[in-house]
């Protein structure tokens, strides 16, 4: 996303939302890498939840993570 990320309205919305809630960050690192969240089940269950950031500050829904984590079945030993 490089420079185009700075011109996206959603990025600025996410920045101000984080700033208002008191998050300051450390401004170290590359800064151009988007993240994601995966919930992976035991054994052959595979990926139960996948969330990839589409723009900086794109957050995963906590209820979705909890729901996916609740679907993990213990692997028989």
Short mmCIF file of C-alpha atoms in Angstrom, two decimals:
data_model
loop_
_atom_site.label_atom_id
_atom_site.label_comp_id
_atom_site.label_asym_id
_atom_site.label_seq_id
_atom_site.Cartn_x
_atom_site.Cartn_y
_atom_site.Cartn_z
CA UNK A 1 0.00 0.00 0.00
CA UNK A 2 2.98 2.27 0.53
CA UNK A 3 1.96 5.92 -0.05
CA UNK A 4 -1.54 5.11 -1.25
CA UNK A 5 -2.35 4.02 2.31
CA UNK A 6 -1.97 7.60 3.52
CA UNK A 7 -4.64 8.83 1.12
CA UNK A 8 -7.33 6.31 2.07
CA UNK A 9 -10.19 7.71 4.16
CA UNK A 10 -10.58 4.47 6.15
CA UNK A 11 -6.95 4.58 7.27
CA UNK A 12 -7.43 8.06 8.72
CA UNK A 13 -10.67 6.97 10.43
CA UNK A 14 -8.83 4.06 12.04
CA UNK A 15 -5.96 6.32 13.08
CA UNK A 16 -8.26 8.82 14.82
CA UNK A 17 -10.27 6.04 16.47
CA UNK A 18 -7.05 4.59 17.95
CA UNK A 19 -5.76 8.03 18.93
CA UNK A 20 -9.03 8.92 20.73
CA UNK A 21 -8.94 5.65 22.68
CA UNK A 22 -5.43 6.45 23.92
CA UNK A 23 -3.29 4.16 21.75
CA UNK A 24 0.00 5.80 20.84
CA UNK A 25 2.21 3.02 19.46
CA UNK A 26 5.99 3.14 19.25
CA UNK A 27 6.45 4.08 15.56
CA UNK A 28 9.24 1.49 15.23
CA UNK A 29 9.47 -1.05 12.43
CA UNK A 30 8.57 -1.03 8.78
CA UNK A 31 5.05 0.31 9.14
CA UNK A 32 3.82 -0.91 5.75
CA UNK A 33 3.00 -4.51 6.67
CA UNK A 34 -0.66 -5.41 7.12
CA UNK A 35 -1.54 -8.04 9.70
CA UNK A 36 -4.19 -10.62 10.29
CA UNK A 37 -5.75 -13.11 12.69
CA UNK A 38 -6.16 -16.86 12.24
CA UNK A 39 -7.95 -19.32 14.52
CA UNK A 40 -6.78 -22.83 13.68
CA UNK A 41 -8.47 -25.93 15.05
CA UNK A 42 -6.81 -29.08 16.31
CA UNK A 43 -5.94 -31.96 14.01
CA UNK A 44 -7.79 -31.80 10.69
CA UNK A 45 -10.19 -29.02 11.66
CA UNK A 46 -8.13 -26.53 9.73
CA UNK A 47 -8.71 -22.78 9.68
CA UNK A 48 -11.83 -21.78 11.61
CA UNK A 49 -11.41 -18.03 11.18
CA UNK A 50 -9.28 -15.92 8.87
CA UNK A 51 -9.13 -12.13 9.01
CA UNK A 52 -6.64 -10.20 6.87
CA UNK A 53 -6.24 -6.46 7.17
CA UNK A 54 -7.39 -4.72 4.00
CA UNK A 55 -6.10 -1.35 5.19
CA UNK A 56 -4.11 -0.11 8.18
CA UNK A 57 -6.08 -0.36 11.43
CA UNK A 58 -8.69 -2.81 10.11
CA UNK A 59 -9.74 -4.76 13.24
CA UNK A 60 -11.11 -8.27 13.61
CA UNK A 61 -14.44 -8.70 15.41
CA UNK A 62 -13.81 -10.06 18.92
CA UNK A 63 -17.13 -12.00 18.99
CA UNK A 64 -16.06 -13.74 15.73
CA UNK A 65 -12.77 -14.80 17.30
CA UNK A 66 -14.49 -16.10 20.43
CA UNK A 67 -17.07 -17.99 18.36
CA UNK A 68 -14.35 -19.62 16.24
CA UNK A 69 -12.29 -20.49 19.33
CA UNK A 70 -15.37 -22.14 20.84
CA UNK A 71 -15.56 -24.46 17.81
CA UNK A 72 -12.11 -25.96 18.46
CA UNK A 73 -12.51 -29.61 19.34
CA UNK A 74 -9.82 -31.30 21.45
CA UNK A 75 -7.71 -33.76 19.49
CA UNK A 76 -7.92 -37.37 20.73
CA UNK A 77 -4.56 -38.69 21.86
#
